Amino acid sequence: MATLHTKSAARAMMAPAVIVLLIWMIVPLAMTLYFSTLNYTLYNPFSTPFIGFENYTYFLQDPTFLAALANTLILVLGVLAITVIGGILIALLLDQEFYGVNIVRLLVIAPFFVMPTVAALVWKNMMMNPVYGVIGQFLQAIGLAPIDWMTELPLLSIIIIVAWQWLPFATLILLTALQSLSEDQKEAAEMDGAGALSIFWYITLPHMSRAITVVILIQTIFLLSIYAEILVTTQGGPGSQSTNITYLVAQQATSYGDIGAASAGGIVAVILANIVAIFLVRLIGKNLDA
Amino acid sequence: MGQIHLEKVRKAFGEAVIIPELDLQIEDGEFVVFVGPSGCGKSTLLRLIAGLEDVTGGQIVIDGQDATELPPAKRGLAMVFQSYALYPHMSVRKNIAFPLKMAGMDQAEINRRVDYAAKTLNLDNYIDRRPAQLSGGQRQRVAIGRAIVREPAAFLFDEPLSNLDAALRVGMRLEISELHQRLKTTMVYVTHDQVEAMTMADKIVVLRAGHIEQVGSPLELYSAPRNTFVAGFIGSPKMNQLGGAEAARYNAETIGIRPEHLRLSTTEGTWKGTVKVSEHLGSDTFLHVESPVHDEPLTVRADGEFPVHAGDVVYLTPEEDKIHRFDAKGLAIR
Ligand SMILES: Nc1ncnc2c1ncn2[C@@H]1O[C@H](COP(=O)(O)OP(=O)(O)OP(=O)(O)O)[C@@H](O)[C@H]1O
Ligand SMILES: [Mg+2]
């Protein structure tokens, strides 16, 4: 019975959890907001005078900020494009019945279990190193000049590494969506004269739209905060070519010891993430209802 | 045109032979119903005709042309699925228009045909809705609409009404029959519903384990079943089949007598029995009578009300000319 009584009982039961969660969220946020208004550096942590919005103007006017903003967007969009398109293609492949499909499915999922730092290091040293990396060796074998990925194409390198990590997630979600498409619908479309491409375009893709939305939403949240992969490969360089907002914020604290500016940057990042989230939900969130 | 000939068609899934070897002629404009117990291969046979399954052997000839190797879309047939198989993200209009769009028809002609189909099937009021917003009967109509716009040579239905409730099923049954009267297009219809088969069919094909047991008009099958299987399968309630001494009296291994061909009396008759269950419907009375002549209760149908109840003694008299006789192999003796 969903009566008033059971509702208030439910509220009372949930209260402790909700309160703990609130404190969990509110306290760090409030602290960050507070620090962002102080001149707080690790070189002189005992004198932290109030300076108002100065940290914000400093952070926003930093020429690296715009570069980092652009890098963040390119990183997110690039990884999304690769994982969604690649995920759909691999899911289509894995949906077929062929010998050893179970083992292939397992292998495809494997990258997801590799820690970000490990994955990035493996890519940096074993794949992308111009001298002894697999890609460099391969390019040399076919007579092309090897590429020094980390210095020549730093942002692309990171996009590739992160996409490799997230491809399994996208594939898995899209594959389950694909497998839930009823055979009848495909057969009906076949009877209606649709070829393989038309079936994909008019039947399969719309069927997967909700899963694609989920993949985009979840990945965006994580991709906005990529840090470890940049730290162990390019460290944001050369210059700021592969610095994203998260890395820039961390840099303020770790490299320059400026807690105040880092806090201000953190708040800016939160606001940016919310803008992106609102955009996303507006744009594709309607796929989630109905 | 919609003439479908199956010649020595065979179907096996790996080792399992589902349809041994089967010949069947479906003539233009006929309403053919496949009936048979569950798992006998009705759907498989329909899917073979549709081209959704490949034959293991034999030939499928549609309108004089060998269609065995043709893909489904090229056979000029339309299918209505048991699950309706509507495209959930398309409106009713788009669903119906889909086959035409795939055929590359121009938009004006598509609109004309969709509007016409919507009108004939009373779909106008929800033409812009999605399938999820429709009732079962409405979805069924959309599925039929999607089939008729293509003006196919024949329609294939796989148990199209089995997801509907009883009242709606009666209504849709009539609608499909009317549609057949109007379009005069060949229809092949799979069902395991007695009444659907008897009322809709021009020709019933009774299948058992992939074999055709008998082909004929509903009344032929009712009045002259070729063997005990058909006799038991066609007609509701089932025909009573008796062996032993009673059958021997008629020079047969088994005799069959339908419930409606047993005359009932409370005073005199050939077989004496005790009523076990009585079902009073007003229009008919069904009795299950235990009698020494048969180890299972005999089913009897009387017109109107027959006032007896469980435990009462009744007498049954078979109408002599309505007795079916079968030999040891179960084949009818004529
Ligand atoms: N793809 C398949 N692979 C293997 N066996 C199959 C396949 N499809 C059907 N069968 C088998 O073929 C037989 C006939 O199946 P079919 O679906 O034609 O039966 P049906 O007469 O339509 O039954 P129902 O009335 O229950 O729908 C069944 O024994 C089924 O197990
Ligand atoms: Mg079936």
XYZ file of C-alpha atoms and ligand atoms in Angstrom:
656
model
C 0.000 0.000 0.000
C 1.470 3.293 -1.095
C -0.247 5.246 1.605
C 0.867 8.459 3.290
C 2.038 6.422 6.208
C 4.301 4.129 4.184
C 5.656 7.166 2.360
C 6.727 8.943 5.516
C 8.163 5.704 6.860
C 10.151 5.349 3.643
C 11.411 8.895 4.031
C 12.541 8.257 7.572
C 14.345 5.117 6.449
C 16.113 6.883 3.613
C 17.063 9.968 5.615
C 20.404 8.735 7.019
C 21.657 7.694 3.595
C 20.541 10.931 2.010
C 22.113 13.019 4.768
C 25.434 11.169 4.515
C 25.408 11.598 0.741
C 24.645 15.305 1.081
C 27.495 15.858 3.502
C 29.724 13.788 1.238
C 28.992 16.125 -1.643
C 28.409 19.444 0.037
C 31.491 19.552 2.234
C 34.095 19.194 -0.557
C 32.158 21.553 -2.781
C 31.898 24.158 -0.059
C 35.587 23.764 0.786
C 36.533 24.175 -2.841
C 34.373 27.259 -3.159
C 35.949 28.660 -0.014
C 39.545 27.932 -1.118
C 38.866 29.451 -4.506
C 38.460 32.858 -2.878
C 41.752 32.686 -0.951
C 45.287 33.440 -1.958
C 46.350 29.966 -0.859
C 49.696 28.612 -2.077
C 51.657 25.697 -0.736
C 54.739 27.938 -0.511
C 53.070 29.912 2.212
C 50.173 27.861 3.577
C 49.896 29.825 6.830
C 48.846 33.090 5.285
C 45.725 32.718 3.173
C 44.172 36.139 2.731
C 40.755 36.544 1.096
C 41.089 37.850 -2.472
C 37.575 37.509 -3.891
C 37.365 36.522 -7.561
C 41.006 37.102 -8.345
C 41.743 33.370 -8.654
C 38.956 33.073 -11.241
C 40.174 35.940 -13.379
C 43.689 34.519 -13.133
C 42.533 31.049 -14.198
C 40.223 32.201 -16.972
C 42.707 34.692 -18.396
C 45.498 32.154 -18.466
C 46.129 31.653 -22.223
C 46.383 27.916 -21.551
C 42.757 27.879 -20.405
C 41.236 28.303 -23.876
C 43.655 25.782 -25.332
C 42.750 23.334 -22.577
C 39.050 23.935 -23.170
C 39.466 23.206 -26.881
C 41.577 20.129 -26.114
C 38.955 18.848 -23.700
C 36.212 19.131 -26.307
C 38.353 17.536 -29.038
C 39.289 14.729 -26.680
C 35.700 14.033 -25.661
C 34.260 14.280 -29.176
C 37.098 12.304 -30.741
C 36.820 9.444 -28.280
C 33.014 9.458 -28.547
C 33.179 9.286 -32.337
C 35.657 6.412 -32.346
C 33.959 4.403 -29.613
C 30.404 4.833 -30.889
C 31.149 4.123 -34.539
C 33.730 1.461 -33.759
C 31.479 -0.003 -31.080
C 28.584 -0.331 -33.523
C 30.781 -2.010 -36.111
C 32.345 -4.452 -33.650
C 28.943 -5.162 -32.108
C 27.561 -5.966 -35.563
C 30.484 -8.316 -36.085
C 30.137 -10.014 -32.712
C 26.419 -10.455 -33.250
C 27.189 -12.890 -36.065
C 27.586 -16.559 -35.360
C 31.071 -17.736 -36.220
C 33.521 -20.231 -34.848
C 35.104 -18.985 -31.632
C 32.784 -16.013 -31.224
C 32.759 -16.439 -27.448
C 36.524 -16.135 -27.182
C 36.527 -13.118 -29.466
C 33.844 -11.491 -27.312
C 35.983 -12.063 -24.228
C 39.055 -10.592 -25.918
C 37.154 -7.526 -27.030
C 36.087 -6.834 -23.466
C 39.608 -7.294 -22.055
C 40.905 -3.689 -22.404
C 38.247 -2.558 -19.974
C 40.000 -4.458 -17.186
C 43.346 -2.752 -17.742
C 44.046 0.170 -15.429
C 44.263 3.572 -17.195
C 47.866 4.222 -16.155
C 48.960 0.754 -17.244
C 47.115 1.022 -20.531
C 48.641 4.410 -21.256
C 52.140 3.234 -20.403
C 51.785 0.145 -22.544
C 50.621 2.241 -25.464
C 53.319 4.835 -24.951
C 56.227 2.432 -24.678
C 55.197 -0.650 -26.590
C 52.951 0.675 -29.328
C 53.740 4.305 -30.026
C 57.431 4.580 -29.244
C 59.049 5.592 -32.549
C 62.057 3.292 -32.133
C 60.835 0.069 -30.616
C 57.061 0.558 -30.614
C 54.979 -1.835 -32.686
C 53.562 0.938 -34.858
C 56.999 2.429 -35.520
C 58.441 -0.968 -36.403
C 55.551 -1.635 -38.713
C 55.892 1.710 -40.473
C 59.608 1.085 -40.919
C 58.965 -2.393 -42.235
C 56.778 -1.017 -45.003
C 59.305 1.716 -45.701
C 57.667 4.716 -44.054
C 59.163 7.086 -41.525
C 58.147 6.248 -37.951
C 56.041 8.777 -36.085
C 57.006 10.145 -32.716
C 53.462 10.036 -31.481
C 53.857 11.705 -28.115
C 55.540 14.812 -29.505
C 54.158 15.048 -33.025
C 50.526 14.062 -32.399
C 50.114 14.263 -28.628
C 46.366 14.869 -28.499
C 45.624 12.238 -31.129
C 47.756 9.757 -29.199
C 45.716 10.335 -26.087
C 42.486 10.085 -28.035
C 43.617 6.715 -29.396
C 44.642 5.404 -25.981
C 41.420 6.503 -24.296
C 39.280 5.255 -27.176
C 40.969 1.865 -26.897
C 40.016 1.761 -23.238
C 36.416 2.736 -23.773
C 35.700 0.765 -26.920
C 34.848 -2.409 -24.961
C 32.285 -0.575 -22.854
C 30.585 0.895 -25.912
C 30.743 -2.426 -27.733
C 29.254 -4.327 -24.833
C 26.319 -1.965 -24.347
C 25.637 -1.779 -28.079
C 25.935 -5.536 -28.481
C 23.308 -6.214 -25.841
C 21.056 -3.697 -27.562
C 21.654 -5.398 -30.874
C 20.862 -8.800 -29.449
C 17.547 -7.562 -28.116
C 16.358 -6.676 -31.621
C 13.627 -9.146 -32.482
C 14.345 -11.497 -35.352
C 10.766 -10.964 -36.555
C 11.401 -7.299 -37.228
C 14.426 -8.033 -39.352
C 12.518 -10.704 -41.223
C 9.564 -8.398 -41.743
C 11.915 -5.773 -43.155
C 13.467 -8.404 -45.371
C 10.028 -9.358 -46.686
C 9.330 -5.657 -47.199
C 12.249 -5.504 -49.588
C 14.866 -3.872 -47.389
C 18.463 -4.821 -48.139
C 21.151 -5.262 -45.502
C 22.028 -1.561 -45.498
C 18.412 -0.428 -45.327
C 17.744 -2.853 -42.478
C 20.717 -1.400 -40.629
C 19.676 2.169 -41.263
C 15.915 1.936 -40.735
C 15.618 -0.896 -38.218
C 18.865 -1.661 -36.383
C 20.168 1.848 -35.810
C 16.887 3.282 -34.462
C 16.619 0.228 -32.240
C 20.060 0.983 -30.824
C 19.472 4.717 -30.391
C 18.731 4.424 -26.699
C 21.868 2.392 -26.056
C 23.913 4.868 -28.073
C 22.515 7.654 -25.914
C 23.506 5.801 -22.770
C 27.006 5.234 -24.103
C 27.408 8.914 -24.985
C 26.089 10.171 -21.657
C 28.134 7.853 -19.475
C 31.325 8.217 -21.461
C 31.106 12.003 -21.576
C 31.030 12.136 -17.800
C 34.223 10.108 -17.583
C 35.957 11.624 -20.588
C 35.662 15.154 -19.224
C 37.926 14.109 -16.371
C 40.682 12.219 -18.202
C 43.855 12.685 -16.186
C 45.959 9.585 -15.624
C 46.516 8.885 -19.323
C 47.856 12.398 -19.867
C 50.005 12.296 -16.737
C 51.895 9.154 -17.689
C 52.288 9.929 -21.390
C 52.628 13.547 -22.525
C 52.178 15.386 -19.234
C 50.063 17.852 -21.135
C 52.795 18.728 -23.585
C 54.497 19.594 -25.732
C 53.604 23.052 -24.442
C 49.923 22.712 -23.720
C 49.040 20.737 -26.828
C 47.557 17.866 -24.839
C 46.456 19.677 -21.698
C 42.791 19.369 -20.876
C 40.908 21.269 -18.186
C 41.312 18.530 -15.611
C 45.043 18.376 -16.215
C 45.315 22.158 -16.099
C 43.518 22.276 -12.749
C 45.762 19.587 -11.336
C 48.794 21.424 -12.658
C 47.867 24.543 -10.701
C 48.033 22.528 -7.522
C 50.824 20.048 -8.189
C 53.232 22.096 -10.317
C 52.596 25.608 -9.063
C 51.302 24.764 -5.621
C 48.477 27.261 -6.106
C 45.545 25.736 -4.235
C 43.430 28.855 -4.688
C 43.736 28.866 -8.477
C 43.251 25.093 -8.615
C 40.039 25.422 -6.600
C 38.796 28.179 -8.876
C 39.661 25.986 -11.875
C 37.819 23.105 -10.246
C 34.689 25.216 -9.891
C 35.004 26.344 -13.518
C 35.296 22.694 -14.553
C 32.173 21.811 -12.575
C 30.261 24.606 -14.304
C 31.524 23.505 -17.727
C 30.586 19.903 -17.027
C 27.097 21.024 -16.096
C 26.744 23.048 -19.278
C 27.792 20.019 -21.306
C 25.406 17.824 -19.342
C 22.476 20.176 -19.942
C 23.317 20.302 -23.632
C 23.549 16.537 -23.868
C 20.349 15.876 -22.007
C 18.506 18.439 -24.129
C 19.972 17.119 -27.316
C 19.691 13.373 -26.905
C 18.038 12.819 -23.555
C 14.645 12.619 -25.252
C 15.764 9.247 -26.561
C 15.661 8.001 -23.003
C 11.973 8.460 -22.336
C 9.278 6.545 -24.186
C -2.031 -13.962 -59.635
C -1.006 -16.011 -56.690
C -0.458 -19.614 -57.507
C 1.980 -21.472 -55.284
C 3.125 -24.981 -56.040
C 5.371 -26.930 -53.716
C 7.101 -29.839 -55.386
C 8.881 -32.443 -53.286
C 9.817 -29.763 -50.772
C 12.043 -31.019 -47.979
C 13.357 -29.220 -44.930
C 15.848 -30.383 -42.347
C 17.579 -28.431 -39.609
C 20.861 -30.294 -39.459
C 19.980 -33.880 -38.643
C 16.383 -33.159 -37.722
C 14.077 -33.643 -40.703
C 11.111 -31.381 -40.113
C 9.392 -31.713 -43.467
C 10.149 -35.066 -45.163
C 8.904 -34.528 -48.707
C 5.790 -32.623 -49.478
C 3.722 -31.685 -52.506
C 1.055 -29.033 -52.324
C -0.865 -26.980 -54.844
C -2.271 -23.635 -53.814
C -4.408 -22.106 -56.551
C -4.908 -18.439 -57.306
C -7.361 -16.727 -54.983
C -7.648 -19.613 -52.577
C -7.788 -19.254 -48.821
C -5.643 -22.114 -47.600
C -5.310 -22.919 -43.918
C -2.528 -25.036 -42.420
C -3.551 -26.780 -39.234
C -1.834 -29.373 -37.132
C -0.535 -29.994 -33.658
C 2.165 -27.784 -32.192
C 5.601 -28.433 -33.651
C 4.336 -30.205 -36.777
C 6.061 -27.729 -39.079
C 3.310 -25.286 -40.038
C 5.395 -22.201 -39.433
C 8.394 -23.798 -41.074
C 6.360 -24.557 -44.184
C 5.060 -20.991 -44.314
C 8.559 -19.618 -43.871
C 9.787 -21.826 -46.680
C 7.142 -20.357 -48.947
C 8.068 -16.846 -47.776
C 11.744 -17.478 -48.421
C 12.773 -16.842 -44.837
C 14.138 -20.399 -44.693
C 15.996 -22.196 -47.462
C 14.583 -25.492 -48.658
C 16.770 -28.567 -48.188
C 15.352 -30.066 -51.368
C 12.538 -29.642 -53.863
C 11.062 -26.678 -55.641
C 8.776 -23.787 -54.851
C 7.008 -22.474 -57.926
C 5.138 -19.194 -57.687
C 2.961 -18.220 -60.647
C 4.718 -20.695 -62.876
C 8.134 -19.343 -62.041
C 10.718 -21.209 -60.020
C 11.104 -19.150 -56.857
C 13.178 -21.626 -54.856
C 16.282 -19.468 -54.944
C 14.592 -16.061 -54.909
C 15.079 -13.834 -51.849
C 11.893 -13.108 -49.848
C 11.357 -9.619 -51.249
C 11.414 -10.874 -54.855
C 8.675 -13.447 -54.380
C 5.886 -10.891 -54.302
C 4.461 -12.298 -51.076
C 3.543 -10.418 -47.922
C 3.637 -11.877 -44.458
C 1.792 -11.040 -41.267
C 3.652 -12.237 -38.196
C 2.208 -13.588 -34.990
C 4.097 -10.888 -33.084
C 2.983 -8.323 -35.723
C 6.682 -7.327 -36.099
C 5.835 -3.648 -36.467
C 8.725 -1.208 -36.473
C 8.423 0.375 -33.021
C 10.121 3.687 -33.766
C 8.015 4.441 -36.843
C 4.510 5.872 -36.886
C 1.681 3.772 -38.259
C 1.915 5.717 -41.501
C 5.628 5.068 -41.843
C 5.184 1.415 -40.971
C 2.664 0.934 -43.730
C 4.684 3.004 -46.171
C 7.930 1.136 -45.473
C 7.641 -1.591 -48.137
C 6.662 1.002 -50.724
C 9.562 3.216 -49.768
C 11.893 0.245 -50.085
C 10.469 -0.404 -53.524
C 11.450 3.139 -54.467
C 7.899 4.247 -55.218
C 7.305 7.982 -55.519
C 5.917 9.806 -52.516
C 2.563 10.759 -54.040
C 1.765 7.162 -54.927
C 2.924 6.017 -51.478
C 0.598 8.513 -49.814
C -2.293 7.471 -52.005
C -1.866 3.806 -51.201
C -1.269 4.323 -47.482
C -4.360 6.500 -47.211
C -6.404 3.901 -49.040
C -5.154 1.080 -46.817
C -5.735 3.171 -43.707
C -9.296 3.821 -44.780
C -10.114 0.196 -45.580
C -8.718 -0.970 -42.260
C -10.097 1.915 -40.157
C -6.658 3.129 -39.212
C -7.265 6.825 -39.948
C -7.638 7.869 -36.329
C -4.249 6.694 -35.194
C -2.187 6.959 -38.339
C 0.399 9.155 -36.597
C 0.766 7.051 -33.478
C 3.567 4.675 -32.681
C 2.814 0.938 -32.407
C 3.376 1.049 -28.634
C 0.372 3.370 -28.365
C -1.991 0.917 -30.054
C -4.079 -1.992 -28.799
C -3.427 -5.524 -29.985
C -6.220 -5.456 -32.526
C -5.074 -2.126 -33.914
C -1.515 -3.403 -34.233
C -2.805 -6.404 -36.078
C -4.606 -4.114 -38.515
C -1.455 -2.101 -39.075
C 0.437 -5.305 -39.815
C -2.242 -6.266 -42.329
C -2.143 -2.764 -43.763
C 1.582 -3.049 -44.276
C 0.963 -6.289 -46.121
C -1.827 -5.102 -48.415
C -0.235 -1.873 -49.689
C 2.291 -3.907 -51.621
C -0.516 -5.600 -53.529
C 1.226 -8.960 -53.149
C 0.485 -12.099 -55.116
C -0.351 -13.854 -51.869
C -0.602 -13.156 -48.156
C 1.022 -15.382 -45.582
C -0.348 -15.314 -42.048
C 1.318 -17.103 -39.148
C -1.216 -17.412 -36.334
C -2.086 -13.727 -36.644
C -4.888 -13.792 -34.099
C -3.380 -15.865 -31.333
C -2.325 -12.824 -29.285
C -5.825 -11.356 -29.244
C -8.619 -11.964 -26.778
C -11.545 -14.145 -27.762
C -13.981 -11.378 -28.732
C -11.446 -9.491 -30.788
C -10.389 -12.703 -32.467
C -13.910 -13.267 -33.756
C -14.001 -9.713 -35.103
C -10.615 -9.914 -36.809
C -11.494 -13.317 -38.236
C -14.450 -11.764 -39.998
C -12.362 -8.836 -41.161
C -9.751 -11.080 -42.701
C -12.444 -13.148 -44.389
C -14.024 -9.978 -45.764
C -10.641 -8.784 -46.930
C -10.229 -12.024 -48.816
C -13.673 -11.667 -50.407
C -12.804 -8.180 -51.524
C -9.215 -8.621 -52.697
C -9.602 -12.176 -53.975
C -5.884 -12.613 -53.343
C -4.420 -15.951 -52.361
C -4.045 -16.292 -48.617
C -2.105 -18.917 -46.721
C -3.009 -18.983 -43.090
C -1.478 -20.939 -40.235
C -3.532 -21.577 -37.146
C -4.198 -24.207 -34.556
C -7.644 -22.852 -33.924
C -10.364 -25.225 -35.150
C -12.934 -22.539 -35.652
C -10.635 -20.264 -37.620
C -9.719 -23.136 -39.888
C -13.294 -24.277 -40.458
C -14.789 -20.821 -40.984
C -12.144 -19.121 -43.078
C -10.689 -21.781 -45.305
C -11.487 -22.730 -48.847
C -9.023 -25.523 -48.357
C -7.590 -26.972 -45.177
C -4.233 -28.709 -45.094
C -3.868 -30.982 -42.081
C -0.239 -31.542 -41.146
C 1.346 -34.040 -38.805
C 5.107 -34.192 -38.283
C 5.708 -32.471 -41.615
C 3.413 -34.842 -43.511
C 0.192 -33.773 -45.164
C -2.485 -35.995 -43.696
C -5.335 -34.654 -45.796
C -6.205 -31.715 -47.999
C -9.769 -30.680 -48.614
C -12.575 -28.263 -47.995
C -13.642 -27.855 -44.369
C -16.778 -29.916 -44.900
C -14.923 -32.675 -46.718
C -12.577 -33.024 -43.793
C -15.468 -32.954 -41.386
C -17.626 -35.482 -43.142
C -15.005 -37.723 -44.720
C -11.771 -37.700 -42.739
C -9.182 -39.867 -44.415
C -7.806 -41.342 -41.197
C -8.178 -41.360 -37.440
C -5.749 -38.448 -37.018
C -7.759 -36.092 -39.196
C -10.968 -37.403 -37.668
C -9.704 -36.546 -34.206
C -8.184 -33.241 -35.212
C -11.040 -31.676 -37.145
C -14.239 -30.969 -35.273
C -14.810 -29.645 -31.806
C -15.382 -31.259 -29.390
C -13.320 -34.167 -30.685
C -14.814 -37.176 -32.365
C -15.319 -40.188 -30.084
C -13.194 -43.103 -31.280
C -14.093 -46.569 -30.062
C -12.265 -49.841 -30.603
C -12.933 -53.373 -29.503
C -16.257 -55.163 -29.704
C -18.285 -52.122 -30.725
C -15.959 -51.506 -33.659
C -15.977 -55.183 -34.600
C -19.776 -55.032 -34.927
C -19.174 -52.607 -37.788
C -16.333 -54.672 -39.309
C -13.742 -52.087 -38.363
C -10.745 -51.741 -36.086
C -11.927 -48.371 -34.854
C -15.170 -46.536 -35.280
C -15.646 -42.838 -34.855
C -18.780 -40.946 -33.994
C -18.967 -37.207 -33.507
C -20.565 -35.824 -30.318
C -23.358 -34.218 -32.356
C -24.237 -37.568 -33.970
C -25.080 -39.339 -30.738
C -28.777 -39.169 -29.919
C -29.562 -38.748 -26.249
C -32.390 -40.253 -24.259
C -33.123 -40.834 -20.612
C -35.156 -43.956 -21.246
C -33.810 -46.095 -24.057
C -30.942 -46.422 -26.536
C -28.006 -48.516 -27.726
C -25.422 -47.645 -25.103
C -26.173 -47.075 -21.464
C -24.007 -44.673 -19.503
C -23.703 -42.383 -16.523
C -23.215 -38.631 -16.858
C -19.867 -37.620 -15.410
C -19.833 -33.936 -16.262
C -22.562 -31.859 -17.832
C -22.013 -28.469 -19.438
C -25.150 -26.413 -20.017
C -24.572 -23.522 -22.395
C -28.222 -22.827 -23.168
C -27.719 -23.171 -26.895
C -26.064 -26.575 -26.513
C -25.561 -29.142 -23.826
C -22.306 -31.074 -23.675
C -22.201 -34.281 -21.662
C -19.295 -36.495 -20.766
C -20.775 -39.910 -20.350
C -19.068 -42.946 -18.837
C -20.115 -46.090 -20.534
C -18.921 -49.735 -20.504
C -18.452 -49.629 -24.307
C -15.421 -47.348 -24.058
C -12.823 -46.762 -21.363
C -12.798 -43.023 -21.832
C -15.913 -40.916 -21.338
C -17.920 -40.314 -24.528
C -18.609 -36.726 -25.463
C -22.159 -35.970 -26.490
C -23.650 -32.777 -27.794
C -27.367 -32.052 -27.665
C -29.075 -29.054 -29.219
C -30.512 -26.648 -26.693
C -31.043 -27.631 -23.094
C -31.057 -31.278 -22.049
C -31.879 -31.468 -18.364
C -29.549 -34.119 -16.898
C -26.764 -33.753 -14.349
C -23.760 -35.627 -13.032
C -24.745 -39.100 -11.864
C -27.881 -39.384 -14.026
C -28.283 -42.382 -16.307
C -28.606 -41.668 -20.035
C -28.833 -43.759 -23.198
C -26.868 -42.963 -26.358
C -27.779 -43.989 -29.881
C -25.300 -43.382 -32.716
C -26.752 -42.258 -36.016
C -25.818 -45.238 -38.183
C -25.039 -43.287 -41.345
C -22.726 -40.900 -39.479
C -20.418 -43.604 -38.172
C -16.866 -43.447 -39.517
C -15.040 -46.746 -39.859
C -11.275 -47.120 -39.792
C -9.037 -50.108 -40.443
C -6.057 -51.340 -38.450
C -3.783 -48.716 -40.024
C -6.182 -45.971 -39.019
C -7.306 -45.356 -42.621
C -10.956 -44.767 -43.333
C -12.955 -47.643 -44.803
C -15.338 -46.339 -47.403
N 15.701 -22.892 -36.630
C 15.403 -24.138 -36.225
N 16.363 -25.021 -35.913
C 16.072 -26.267 -35.520
N 14.831 -26.747 -35.399
C 13.804 -25.937 -35.689
C 14.041 -24.581 -36.111
N 12.840 -23.992 -36.333
C 11.918 -24.937 -36.052
N 12.479 -26.103 -35.671
C 11.770 -27.337 -35.321
O 10.889 -27.631 -36.357
C 9.682 -28.175 -35.853
C 8.515 -27.458 -36.466
O 8.513 -26.128 -35.996
P 7.390 -25.119 -36.428
O 7.728 -23.799 -35.800
O 7.227 -25.132 -37.882
O 6.117 -25.720 -35.727
P 4.618 -25.200 -35.783
O 3.838 -26.234 -36.485
O 4.567 -23.834 -36.321
O 4.231 -25.221 -34.264
P 3.354 -24.157 -33.428
O 1.944 -24.510 -33.653
O 3.768 -24.454 -32.025
O 3.741 -22.802 -33.885
C 9.756 -28.098 -34.352
O 10.030 -29.384 -33.860
C 10.915 -27.169 -34.101
O 11.597 -27.577 -32.941
Mg 4.247 -21.840 -35.488
